[in-house]
Tab-separated table of C-alpha atoms and ligand atoms in Angstrom:
chain	number	residue	atom	x	y	z
X	30	MET	CA	-0.262	0.078	0.268
X	31	THR	CA	1.742	3.429	-1.035
X	32	GLN	CA	1.258	6.674	1.416
X	33	ASP	CA	-2.606	7.199	0.678
X	34	GLY	CA	-3.254	4.708	0.239
X	35	ASN	CA	-3.693	2.822	-3.062
X	36	ASP	CA	-3.499	0.591	-3.461
X	37	MET	CA	-0.606	-0.430	-6.678
X	38	THR	CA	-0.420	-4.189	-6.612
X	39	ALA	CA	-3.485	-4.460	-8.379
X	40	ALA	CA	-3.937	-5.033	-11.117
X	41	LYS	CA	-7.044	-3.177	-10.954
X	42	ARG	CA	-7.166	0.771	-13.309
X	43	GLU	CA	-9.837	1.773	-11.899
X	44	TRP	CA	-9.497	5.239	-9.375
X	45	PRO	CA	-9.020	4.525	-6.654
X	46	LEU	CA	-12.537	5.501	-3.312
X	47	TRP	CA	-11.848	8.545	-1.387
X	48	GLU	CA	-15.069	10.388	1.661
X	49	VAL	CA	-15.778	13.296	1.503
X	50	PHE	CA	-16.596	15.383	5.039
X	51	ILE	CA	-18.238	18.862	4.576
X	52	ARG	CA	-18.529	21.359	7.019
X	53	GLY	CA	-22.077	23.620	6.180
X	54	GLN	CA	-22.149	27.255	6.574
X	55	HIS	CA	-22.776	27.372	10.392
X	56	GLY	CA	-19.895	25.946	11.980
X	57	MET	CA	-20.561	22.497	12.724
X	58	SER	CA	-17.790	19.901	11.883
X	59	HIS	CA	-16.892	18.289	9.017
X	60	ARG	CA	-19.547	15.940	8.197
X	61	HIS	CA	-19.836	12.533	6.368
X	62	VAL	CA	-21.668	12.936	3.657
X	63	GLY	CA	-20.456	9.957	0.884
X	64	SER	CA	-17.517	9.066	-1.578
X	65	LEU	CA	-16.110	9.272	-5.337
X	66	HIS	CA	-13.507	8.294	-6.569
X	67	ALA	CA	-10.979	10.144	-8.305
X	68	ALA	CA	-7.194	9.420	-9.693
X	69	ASP	CA	-5.774	11.793	-6.732
X	70	ALA	CA	-7.000	14.209	-3.723
X	71	ALA	CA	-6.470	17.589	-6.507
X	72	MET	CA	-8.962	15.633	-8.405
X	73	ALA	CA	-11.309	14.034	-5.233
X	74	MET	CA	-11.376	18.057	-4.327
X	75	LYS	CA	-12.961	19.171	-7.719
X	76	ASN	CA	-15.314	15.618	-8.141
X	77	ALA	CA	-16.181	16.271	-4.001
X	78	ARG	CA	-17.155	20.086	-5.090
X	79	ASP	CA	-19.515	19.121	-8.144
X	80	VAL	CA	-21.201	16.676	-6.577
X	81	TYR	CA	-21.495	17.505	-2.986
X	82	THR	CA	-21.574	21.128	-3.085
X	83	ARG	CA	-23.776	21.876	-6.174
X	84	ARG	CA	-26.329	23.998	-3.558
X	85	TYR	CA	-23.841	25.491	-1.315
X	86	GLU	CA	-24.388	22.344	1.217
X	87	GLY	CA	-20.576	24.056	2.097
X	88	VAL	CA	-17.775	25.933	2.999
X	89	SER	CA	-15.710	23.514	3.486
X	90	ILE	CA	-14.196	20.529	2.441
X	91	TRP	CA	-12.542	17.282	3.218
X	92	VAL	CA	-10.944	14.355	0.461
X	93	VAL	CA	-9.170	11.593	2.116
X	94	PRO	CA	-8.796	8.472	0.924
X	95	SER	CA	-11.125	5.468	1.950
X	96	VAL	CA	-8.583	3.299	2.429
X	97	GLN	CA	-6.948	5.193	5.113
X	98	ILE	CA	-10.484	5.203	7.531
X	99	THR	CA	-10.087	2.046	9.594
X	100	ALA	CA	-13.391	1.268	11.667
X	101	SER	CA	-14.814	0.335	14.109
X	102	ASN	CA	-15.902	-3.348	13.184
X	103	PRO	CA	-19.970	-3.970	14.198
X	104	SER	CA	-18.993	-7.573	16.019
X	105	ASP	CA	-17.117	-5.552	18.319
X	106	LYS	CA	-20.540	-3.280	18.766
X	107	GLY	CA	-20.907	-4.665	23.089
X	108	PRO	CA	-17.686	-4.177	24.968
X	109	MET	CA	-16.894	-0.709	22.774
X	110	PHE	CA	-20.504	1.002	23.807
X	111	ASP	CA	-22.095	-1.191	25.800
X	112	PRO	CA	-19.588	0.175	29.009
X	113	ALA	CA	-20.725	3.552	28.754
X	114	ASP	CA	-24.692	1.512	29.885
X	115	ASP	CA	-24.199	2.076	33.369
X	116	LYS	CA	-22.816	5.336	33.969
X	117	THR	CA	-25.625	7.241	33.319
X	118	TYR	CA	-23.832	9.424	36.176
X	119	ARG	CA	-22.225	11.360	33.774
X	120	HIS	CA	-25.529	12.690	32.851
X	121	PRO	CA	-26.617	16.112	34.515
X	122	THR	CA	-30.156	14.394	35.055
X	123	PHE	CA	-29.222	11.946	36.969
X	124	PHE	CA	-28.705	13.928	39.878
X	125	ASP	CA	-31.178	15.761	41.213
X	126	ILE	CA	-30.856	19.645	42.496
X	127	PRO	CA	-33.043	20.678	44.103
X	128	ASP	CA	-35.182	23.868	42.364
X	129	ASP	CA	-34.379	26.286	45.337
X	130	VAL	CA	-30.712	26.039	44.536
X	131	GLY	CA	-32.008	28.092	41.529
X	132	ALA	CA	-30.569	27.607	39.003
X	133	MET	CA	-27.253	25.389	37.705
Y	26	MET	CA	-39.450	3.893	-10.487
Y	27	TYR	CA	-36.168	3.909	-11.590
Y	28	ALA	CA	-35.620	-0.449	-10.303
Y	29	GLN	CA	-38.108	-2.550	-12.159
Y	30	MET	CA	-38.590	-6.537	-12.595
Y	31	ILE	CA	-35.885	-6.860	-10.242
Y	32	LYS	CA	-34.866	-10.839	-9.479
Y	33	SER	CA	-34.589	-11.527	-5.554
Y	34	GLU	CA	-31.901	-14.073	-4.987
Y	35	ALA	CA	-32.577	-17.067	-2.538
Y	36	SER	CA	-30.367	-17.782	0.536
Y	37	GLN	CA	-29.348	-20.483	1.128
Y	38	ASP	CA	-26.845	-19.438	4.023
Y	39	ASP	CA	-27.341	-20.633	8.178
Y	40	PRO	CA	-31.940	-20.408	9.567
Y	41	GLU	CA	-29.893	-19.116	11.956
Y	42	LYS	CA	-28.460	-15.574	11.074
Y	43	LEU	CA	-31.418	-15.773	9.269
Y	44	ALA	CA	-34.226	-15.026	11.061
Y	45	ALA	CA	-31.492	-13.035	13.369
Y	46	PHE	CA	-30.815	-11.007	10.424
Y	47	GLN	CA	-34.861	-10.766	9.660
Y	48	ALA	CA	-35.548	-9.354	13.667
Y	49	ARG	CA	-33.207	-6.630	12.744
Y	50	ILE	CA	-34.957	-5.669	9.633
Y	51	ASP	CA	-37.906	-5.291	11.424
Y	52	ARG	CA	-37.247	-3.992	14.434
Y	53	GLY	CA	-35.794	-1.208	12.167
Y	54	GLU	CA	-32.233	-0.700	12.534
Y	55	LYS	CA	-30.388	0.124	9.637
Y	56	ILE	CA	-27.588	-2.516	7.877
Y	57	GLU	CA	-24.474	-1.989	7.419
Y	58	PRO	CA	-22.039	-2.944	5.191
Y	59	LYS	CA	-19.757	-4.474	7.200
Y	60	ASP	CA	-22.956	-6.023	9.332
Y	61	TRP	CA	-23.233	-9.731	8.313
Y	62	MET	CA	-25.940	-10.100	5.283
Y	63	PRO	CA	-27.411	-13.383	3.656
Y	64	GLU	CA	-25.609	-13.635	0.072
Y	65	GLY	CA	-29.162	-12.564	-0.743
Y	66	TYR	CA	-30.096	-9.737	0.454
Y	67	ARG	CA	-26.496	-8.689	-1.008
Y	68	LYS	CA	-27.223	-9.664	-4.413
Y	69	THR	CA	-30.806	-8.592	-4.877
Y	70	LEU	CA	-29.819	-4.684	-3.347
Y	71	ILE	CA	-26.254	-4.786	-6.057
Y	72	ARG	CA	-29.082	-6.196	-8.816
Y	73	GLN	CA	-31.464	-3.413	-7.850
Y	74	ILE	CA	-29.188	-0.118	-6.253
Y	75	GLY	CA	-27.384	-1.174	-10.244
Y	76	GLN	CA	-30.506	-0.580	-12.012
Y	77	HIS	CA	-30.935	2.869	-10.463
Y	78	ALA	CA	-28.021	4.296	-10.834
Y	79	HIS	CA	-27.493	3.082	-14.427
Y	80	SER	CA	-31.234	4.054	-14.394
Y	81	GLU	CA	-29.475	8.096	-13.496
Y	82	ILE	CA	-26.904	7.676	-15.767
Y	83	VAL	CA	-28.606	6.418	-19.160
Y	84	GLY	CA	-31.552	8.275	-18.305
Y	85	GLN	CA	-29.234	11.715	-19.001
Y	86	LEU	CA	-30.048	11.043	-22.717
Y	87	PRO	CA	-32.700	11.902	-23.204
Y	88	GLU	CA	-32.354	15.421	-21.548
Y	89	GLY	CA	-29.198	15.900	-22.904
Y	90	ASN	CA	-30.919	15.671	-26.239
Y	91	TRP	CA	-31.682	18.933	-25.619
Y	92	VAL	CA	-29.422	20.083	-23.757
Y	93	THR	CA	-28.589	22.407	-26.921
Y	94	ARG	CA	-31.891	23.289	-28.285
Y	95	ALA	CA	-33.997	24.852	-25.300
Y	96	PRO	CA	-35.854	28.215	-25.717
Y	97	THR	CA	-33.893	30.739	-24.174
Y	98	LEU	CA	-30.828	30.393	-21.892
Y	99	GLU	CA	-32.525	30.107	-18.712
Y	100	ARG	CA	-34.571	27.012	-20.080
Y	101	LYS	CA	-30.948	25.826	-21.089
Y	102	ALA	CA	-28.779	26.061	-18.139
Y	103	ILE	CA	-31.677	24.088	-15.826
Y	104	LEU	CA	-31.788	22.190	-18.017
Y	105	LEU	CA	-28.707	21.587	-17.453
Y	106	ALA	CA	-28.339	21.658	-14.180
Y	107	LYS	CA	-31.316	19.233	-14.336
Y	108	VAL	CA	-29.109	17.009	-16.504
Y	109	GLN	CA	-25.990	17.709	-13.805
Y	110	ASP	CA	-28.165	16.321	-11.205
Y	111	GLU	CA	-29.162	13.625	-12.778
Y	112	ALA	CA	-25.052	11.991	-12.888
Y	113	GLY	CA	-25.050	12.695	-9.422
Y	114	HIS	CA	-27.788	10.710	-8.549
Y	115	GLY	CA	-25.736	8.215	-10.807
Y	116	LEU	CA	-23.135	8.806	-8.358
Y	117	TYR	CA	-24.290	8.625	-5.202
Y	118	LEU	CA	-25.639	5.558	-6.240
Y	119	TYR	CA	-22.555	3.034	-7.621
Y	120	CYS	CA	-21.267	4.746	-3.993
Y	121	ALA	CA	-24.405	2.994	-2.326
Y	122	ALA	CA	-23.498	-0.325	-4.645
Y	123	GLU	CA	-19.787	-0.947	-3.570
Y	124	THR	CA	-20.521	-0.915	-0.483
Y	125	LEU	CA	-22.312	-4.619	-0.803
Y	126	GLY	CA	-18.011	-5.345	-3.165
Y	127	ILE	CA	-18.551	-5.221	-6.508
Y	128	SER	CA	-16.396	-1.907	-7.763
Y	129	ARG	CA	-18.338	0.902	-10.596
Y	130	ASP	CA	-16.067	-0.059	-13.464
Y	131	GLU	CA	-17.190	-3.743	-13.019
Y	132	MET	CA	-21.141	-2.805	-12.020
Y	133	THR	CA	-20.428	-0.241	-16.107
Y	134	GLU	CA	-18.921	-3.696	-18.212
Y	135	MET	CA	-22.295	-4.876	-16.593
Y	136	LEU	CA	-24.221	-2.273	-18.572
Y	137	LEU	CA	-22.248	-1.873	-21.825
Y	138	ASP	CA	-22.435	-5.606	-22.241
Y	139	GLY	CA	-26.492	-5.592	-21.087
Y	140	ARG	CA	-26.437	-7.732	-17.836
Y	141	MET	CA	-27.500	-4.902	-15.579
Y	142	LYS	CA	-30.936	-3.136	-17.332
Y	143	TYR	CA	-32.211	0.382	-16.756
Y	144	SER	CA	-35.693	1.143	-16.315
Y	145	SER	CA	-37.885	1.019	-19.875
Y	146	ILE	CA	-38.465	4.489	-19.778
Y	147	PHE	CA	-35.102	6.417	-21.111
Y	148	ASN	CA	-35.981	3.962	-23.966
Y	149	TYR	CA	-38.398	6.397	-25.283
Y	150	PRO	CA	-37.603	9.358	-27.238
Y	151	THR	CA	-37.247	12.573	-26.815
Y	152	LEU	CA	-38.933	15.075	-29.887
Y	153	THR	CA	-39.919	17.762	-29.273
Y	154	TRP	CA	-39.455	20.793	-25.984
Y	155	ALA	CA	-42.586	19.238	-24.700
Y	156	ASP	CA	-41.091	16.205	-23.357
Y	157	MET	CA	-38.568	18.194	-21.403
Y	158	GLY	CA	-41.624	19.252	-19.419
Y	159	ALA	CA	-43.815	15.611	-19.950
Y	160	VAL	CA	-40.049	13.414	-18.438
Y	161	GLY	CA	-39.429	16.161	-15.282
Y	162	TRP	CA	-43.087	15.966	-14.259
Y	163	LEU	CA	-44.049	12.067	-15.280
Y	164	VAL	CA	-40.703	10.893	-15.135
Y	165	ASP	CA	-39.107	12.006	-11.650
Y	166	GLY	CA	-43.062	12.164	-10.529
Y	167	ALA	CA	-42.884	8.347	-10.381
Y	168	ALA	CA	-39.126	8.352	-9.563
Y	169	ILE	CA	-39.601	10.808	-6.380
Y	170	MET	CA	-43.175	8.177	-5.553
Y	171	ASN	CA	-40.852	5.642	-4.935
Y	172	GLN	CA	-37.514	6.895	-3.397
Y	173	VAL	CA	-39.896	7.910	-1.142
Y	174	PRO	CA	-40.797	5.307	0.909
Y	175	LEU	CA	-36.838	3.978	-0.068
Y	176	GLN	CA	-35.210	6.587	2.313
Y	177	ARG	CA	-36.635	4.533	4.992
Y	178	THR	CA	-35.038	1.591	3.238
Y	179	SER	CA	-32.929	-1.243	5.489
Y	180	TYR	CA	-29.407	-1.188	4.055
Y	181	GLY	CA	-28.281	2.229	5.267
Y	182	PRO	CA	-25.967	3.270	2.694
Y	183	TYR	CA	-29.415	2.728	0.316
Y	184	ALA	CA	-31.155	4.829	2.816
Y	185	ARG	CA	-29.110	8.000	2.830
Y	186	ALA	CA	-28.503	8.315	-1.324
Y	187	MET	CA	-32.154	8.698	-1.168
Y	188	VAL	CA	-32.045	11.066	1.442
Y	189	ARG	CA	-29.502	12.814	-1.038
Y	190	ILE	CA	-31.549	12.379	-4.108
Y	191	CYS	CA	-34.977	13.025	-2.348
Y	192	LYS	CA	-33.693	16.652	-1.945
Y	193	GLU	CA	-33.412	17.304	-5.588
Y	194	GLU	CA	-35.437	15.282	-7.336
Y	195	SER	CA	-38.493	17.390	-6.660
Y	196	PHE	CA	-36.551	20.789	-8.880
Y	197	HIS	CA	-37.292	17.930	-11.540
Y	198	GLN	CA	-40.422	17.087	-11.192
Y	199	ARG	CA	-41.919	21.690	-10.800
Y	200	GLN	CA	-39.110	22.364	-13.506
Y	201	GLY	CA	-41.309	19.897	-15.436
Y	202	PHE	CA	-44.232	21.427	-14.885
Y	203	ASP	CA	-43.369	24.418	-15.217
Y	204	VAL	CA	-42.226	23.798	-18.846
Y	205	MET	CA	-45.577	21.867	-20.045
Y	206	MET	CA	-47.477	24.891	-18.047
Y	207	LYS	CA	-45.502	27.990	-20.255
Y	208	MET	CA	-46.444	25.114	-23.172
Y	209	CYS	CA	-50.446	24.974	-22.032
Y	210	GLN	CA	-50.008	28.756	-22.008
Y	211	GLY	CA	-49.831	29.235	-25.685
Y	212	SER	CA	-50.195	29.176	-28.695
Y	213	GLU	CA	-52.650	26.085	-29.913
Y	214	ALA	CA	-50.177	24.198	-31.867
Y	215	GLN	CA	-47.576	24.809	-28.012
Y	216	LYS	CA	-51.144	23.369	-26.857
Y	217	ARG	CA	-51.645	20.122	-29.454
Y	218	MET	CA	-47.212	19.545	-28.146
Y	219	ALA	CA	-47.954	19.605	-24.950
Y	220	GLN	CA	-50.273	17.036	-24.877
Y	221	ASP	CA	-48.237	15.014	-27.650
Y	222	ALA	CA	-45.273	14.775	-25.358
Y	223	LEU	CA	-48.552	14.100	-22.353
Y	224	ASN	CA	-49.908	10.753	-24.889
Y	225	ARG	CA	-46.608	9.300	-26.432
Y	226	PHE	CA	-45.715	9.054	-22.385
Y	227	TRP	CA	-48.605	8.293	-19.802
Y	228	PHE	CA	-48.447	4.633	-20.788
Y	229	PRO	CA	-45.140	4.675	-20.667
Y	230	SER	CA	-44.850	6.144	-17.410
Y	231	LEU	CA	-47.018	3.374	-15.798
Y	232	MET	CA	-44.014	0.987	-16.674
Y	233	MET	CA	-42.132	2.463	-15.053
Y	234	PHE	CA	-43.507	0.928	-11.842
Y	235	GLY	CA	-43.289	-2.725	-13.124
Y	236	PRO	CA	-45.512	-5.164	-13.623
Y	237	SER	CA	-48.998	-5.972	-12.022
Y	238	ASP	CA	-48.720	-7.578	-8.531
Y	239	LYS	CA	-50.080	-10.781	-9.634
Y	240	ASP	CA	-47.216	-11.291	-11.911
Y	241	SER	CA	-44.574	-9.288	-9.992
Y	242	LYS	CA	-42.669	-13.402	-8.447
Y	243	HIS	CA	-40.026	-11.330	-7.088
Y	244	SER	CA	-41.228	-8.401	-4.489
Y	245	ALA	CA	-42.722	-10.932	-1.788
Y	246	GLN	CA	-38.893	-11.161	-0.578
Y	247	SER	CA	-37.755	-7.918	-0.440
Y	248	MET	CA	-40.681	-6.804	0.513
Y	249	LYS	CA	-39.996	-8.651	3.719
Y	250	TRP	CA	-35.627	-7.207	4.087
Y	251	ARG	CA	-37.198	-4.271	3.207
Y	252	ILE	CA	-35.600	-2.665	-0.078
Y	253	LYS	CA	-39.298	-2.655	-1.396
Y	254	MET	CA	-41.592	-0.740	0.840
Y	255	ASN	CA	-44.349	-0.524	-1.678
Y	256	THR	CA	-46.162	-2.767	-4.159
Y	257	ASN	CA	-45.927	-1.566	-7.831
Y	258	ASP	CA	-49.415	-1.604	-8.163
Y	259	GLU	CA	-49.470	0.324	-4.738
Y	260	LEU	CA	-47.500	2.928	-6.984
Y	261	ARG	CA	-48.312	3.308	-9.873
Y	262	GLN	CA	-52.114	4.204	-7.826
Y	263	LYS	CA	-50.465	6.548	-6.041
Y	264	PHE	CA	-49.080	8.130	-9.223
Y	265	VAL	CA	-52.821	8.027	-11.242
Y	266	ASP	CA	-54.387	9.600	-8.417
Y	267	GLN	CA	-51.671	12.970	-7.958
Y	268	THR	CA	-51.405	13.180	-12.038
Y	269	VAL	CA	-55.063	12.956	-13.417
Y	270	PRO	CA	-56.424	16.830	-11.239
Y	271	GLN	CA	-52.681	18.203	-12.526
Y	272	ALA	CA	-53.182	17.325	-15.967
Y	273	GLU	CA	-56.719	18.495	-15.184
Y	274	TYR	CA	-55.087	21.537	-14.000
Y	275	LEU	CA	-52.500	21.655	-17.673
Y	276	GLY	CA	-56.009	21.922	-19.580
Y	277	LEU	CA	-54.479	18.873	-20.977
Y	278	THR	CA	-56.420	15.364	-21.696
Y	279	VAL	CA	-54.815	11.958	-20.052
Y	280	PRO	CA	-54.820	9.580	-23.482
Y	281	ASP	CA	-56.675	7.022	-22.263
Y	282	PRO	CA	-60.797	7.207	-22.602
Y	283	ASP	CA	-60.881	4.598	-19.524
Y	284	LEU	CA	-59.984	6.715	-17.341
Y	285	THR	CA	-62.724	7.599	-13.955
Y	286	TRP	CA	-63.054	8.457	-10.087
Y	287	ASN	CA	-63.778	5.050	-8.484
Y	288	GLU	CA	-66.471	6.563	-5.729
Y	289	GLU	CA	-66.272	3.739	-3.779
Y	290	THR	CA	-62.500	3.278	-3.626
Y	291	GLY	CA	-61.575	6.820	-4.023
Y	292	HIS	CA	-59.109	6.207	-6.911
Y	293	TYR	CA	-59.216	6.573	-9.861
Y	294	ASP	CA	-59.816	3.026	-12.146
Y	295	PHE	CA	-57.619	2.531	-15.636
Y	296	THR	CA	-56.845	0.829	-17.893
Y	297	GLU	CA	-52.893	-0.902	-16.726
Y	298	PRO	CA	-50.554	-0.530	-20.344
Y	299	ASP	CA	-49.452	-3.024	-22.335
Y	300	TRP	CA	-47.565	-5.154	-20.725
Y	301	ALA	CA	-46.574	-6.485	-24.172
Y	302	GLU	CA	-44.572	-3.870	-25.366
Y	303	PHE	CA	-43.229	-3.503	-22.191
Y	304	MET	CA	-41.107	-7.198	-22.286
Y	305	GLU	CA	-40.009	-5.725	-25.631
Y	306	VAL	CA	-38.369	-2.873	-24.445
Y	307	LEU	CA	-36.775	-4.656	-21.671
Y	308	ALA	CA	-35.659	-7.045	-25.082
Y	309	GLY	CA	-33.945	-4.520	-25.953
Y	310	ASN	CA	-36.100	-4.143	-28.778
Y	311	GLY	CA	-37.987	-0.423	-27.316
Y	312	PRO	CA	-37.059	2.916	-29.739
Y	313	CYS	CA	-34.072	4.090	-28.803
Y	314	ASN	CA	-32.675	0.890	-26.936
Y	315	ARG	CA	-29.278	0.193	-29.448
Y	316	ASP	CA	-29.835	4.522	-29.534
Y	317	ARG	CA	-28.857	4.951	-25.310
Y	318	MET	CA	-26.755	1.124	-25.689
Y	319	GLU	CA	-24.145	3.019	-28.019
Y	320	ALA	CA	-24.450	6.112	-27.617
Y	321	ARG	CA	-23.022	4.471	-23.435
Y	322	ASN	CA	-20.576	2.395	-25.166
Y	323	ARG	CA	-18.938	4.998	-27.382
Y	324	ALA	CA	-18.639	7.539	-23.765
Y	325	TRP	CA	-16.804	4.497	-22.061
Y	326	ASP	CA	-14.275	3.234	-24.933
Y	327	GLU	CA	-13.654	6.521	-25.832
Y	328	GLY	CA	-13.012	7.940	-22.847
Y	329	ALA	CA	-10.123	4.992	-21.861
Y	330	TRP	CA	-7.744	6.819	-22.793
Y	331	VAL	CA	-8.185	9.872	-20.736
Y	332	ARG	CA	-9.272	7.456	-16.868
Y	333	GLU	CA	-5.433	5.775	-17.482
Y	334	GLY	CA	-3.953	8.933	-18.330
Y	335	LEU	CA	-5.014	10.753	-14.743
Y	336	MET	CA	-4.074	7.019	-13.310
Y	337	ALA	CA	-0.568	6.999	-14.883
Y	338	HIS	CA	-0.232	10.584	-14.105
Y	339	ALA	CA	-1.300	10.285	-10.624
Y	340	THR	CA	1.502	7.396	-10.238
Y	341	LYS	CA	3.938	8.626	-11.556
Y	342	GLN	CA	3.091	12.194	-9.234
Y	343	ARG	CA	2.607	9.752	-6.476
Y	344	ALA	CA	6.555	8.121	-7.394
Y	345	VAL	CA	7.943	11.267	-7.307
Y	346	SER	CA	7.086	12.899	-3.785
Y	347	VAL	CA	7.695	9.089	-2.434
Y	348	ALA	CA	11.531	10.532	-4.069
Y	349	ALA	CA	12.118	13.438	-2.177
Y	350	GLU	CA	11.249	13.163	0.975
R	28	LIG	FE1	-32.345	11.270	-10.586
R	29	LIG	FE1	-34.956	13.501	-11.487
C-alpha cells in the first residue's frame, strides 16, 4: 500500500475511492457526506465540489482516501459501547438539584 | 421507478442467522456494510441499486438531447443543472452499491454488455421541447413516488443516498411542470405539442412501476427485507391519483378513455399499460435501446485514455513525491 492509500499491487486501473467530509455554513464540524472516485487528491477535491456542493451545502471540504480509514468492527459493538450503559452519572440529569438552588 | 423486475435471490444461509437478521430489519435497524447479511440480500441489492444507478446515467441521454436546443438561455441553464443532478444521483448510487463488494467499473461493464438493465422509460425518444416538460413532470414524478419511501429502506448506504436524491428531485419535477404550464398557456400549436408529449409519455410512465402485482414474483422477499417498500400497483395507483388532477389543471387530456374516478374506492380506475410492449422494451427492442447502449459504450471506450492517463499521472506524481522525501 502506498502512502496515499492506493493499492498499487492490484492490477486494476480503477480510480481509487475517496470519502468526502463537508462543513456547512453554520459552524458545525465536517460531516461525512459520501464517497467518490478520483485519480488523485486534486481531482477528488474537484469532484467533491461538483458532486456534493451544487446547492451551497458547504464552505469547506475534506477528502480522504477510503483505505486510510480504520473503522470499528460491528462484532465489537458490545465491548466498545456497552460500558456506557451503566454510567448514567455521566449525564447531568442523574443529579437531583432542588429548585430552591436556582439555575444550575 | 428506476428499478423494475428485480429478481430476488434466495438465501442458503444458516436459518438461525437469517432469523436474527430478519429480526433486526423488523425492529427497524439499519444494516451497514460490514454487518453480516444473507447472500441473497447482498445480491438483490447490488442488482437493484445498480439498475437504479444505471437509470440515472442513461436517463441523462434523452434530456441531454435538448440542452443545446432549449428555447431560452434560462431554460438551457435549468436543464443543464437538472441533467447534472442526474449524474450526481448515479454517482451516489454507484457508491452505495460499491459498499456491497462490487466495483463501479464492474457494474459499468455489466451495463455495457447487457447483464444489467436500466429503466424501460429511457428507451423512448424525446421528440419535441414539450417532452422535456413531460419527462420532468411524469418521469421524475414517478421516480419520486418510489424514492420517497426508499429513504426508509433497510440498507443504510442506500437509504442515505435516497435522502440526498429526494432533496434534489422535487426541483426536477417542478421545472418539468413549469415547462408544461408555459406550453399550455401558449399558442394552439404549443398546446398540441404538450398534449402530444403527454400522449406519448403516459403509458411508458405507468410502466416505470413494473408489472402488475399478480405478475411480480420477486416482491415478497424484497418487501420482507425492506428493500422494496410498496407494491408496484400501490405506487402506480398513487401516481395516477396524483397526476390526473395536474393534467386537468393544465387543460390536457390523459390518453385513457376508461379513466374514471371511482367514488367507492376513492381512487381513479385506469387502463393498465401494454405489458407486451413493456417486455419488448426490456428485451432490448424499444425505440431507443440500441441508441442508448451505443452512446454509453462510445462514452466508455472513448474515455478510456482519460481514465488511464489520469491514473498513470497520479502514480507518477506519487513516485516523485516519495523520491523527494
Ligand atoms: Fe434522479
Ligand atoms: Fe430527477
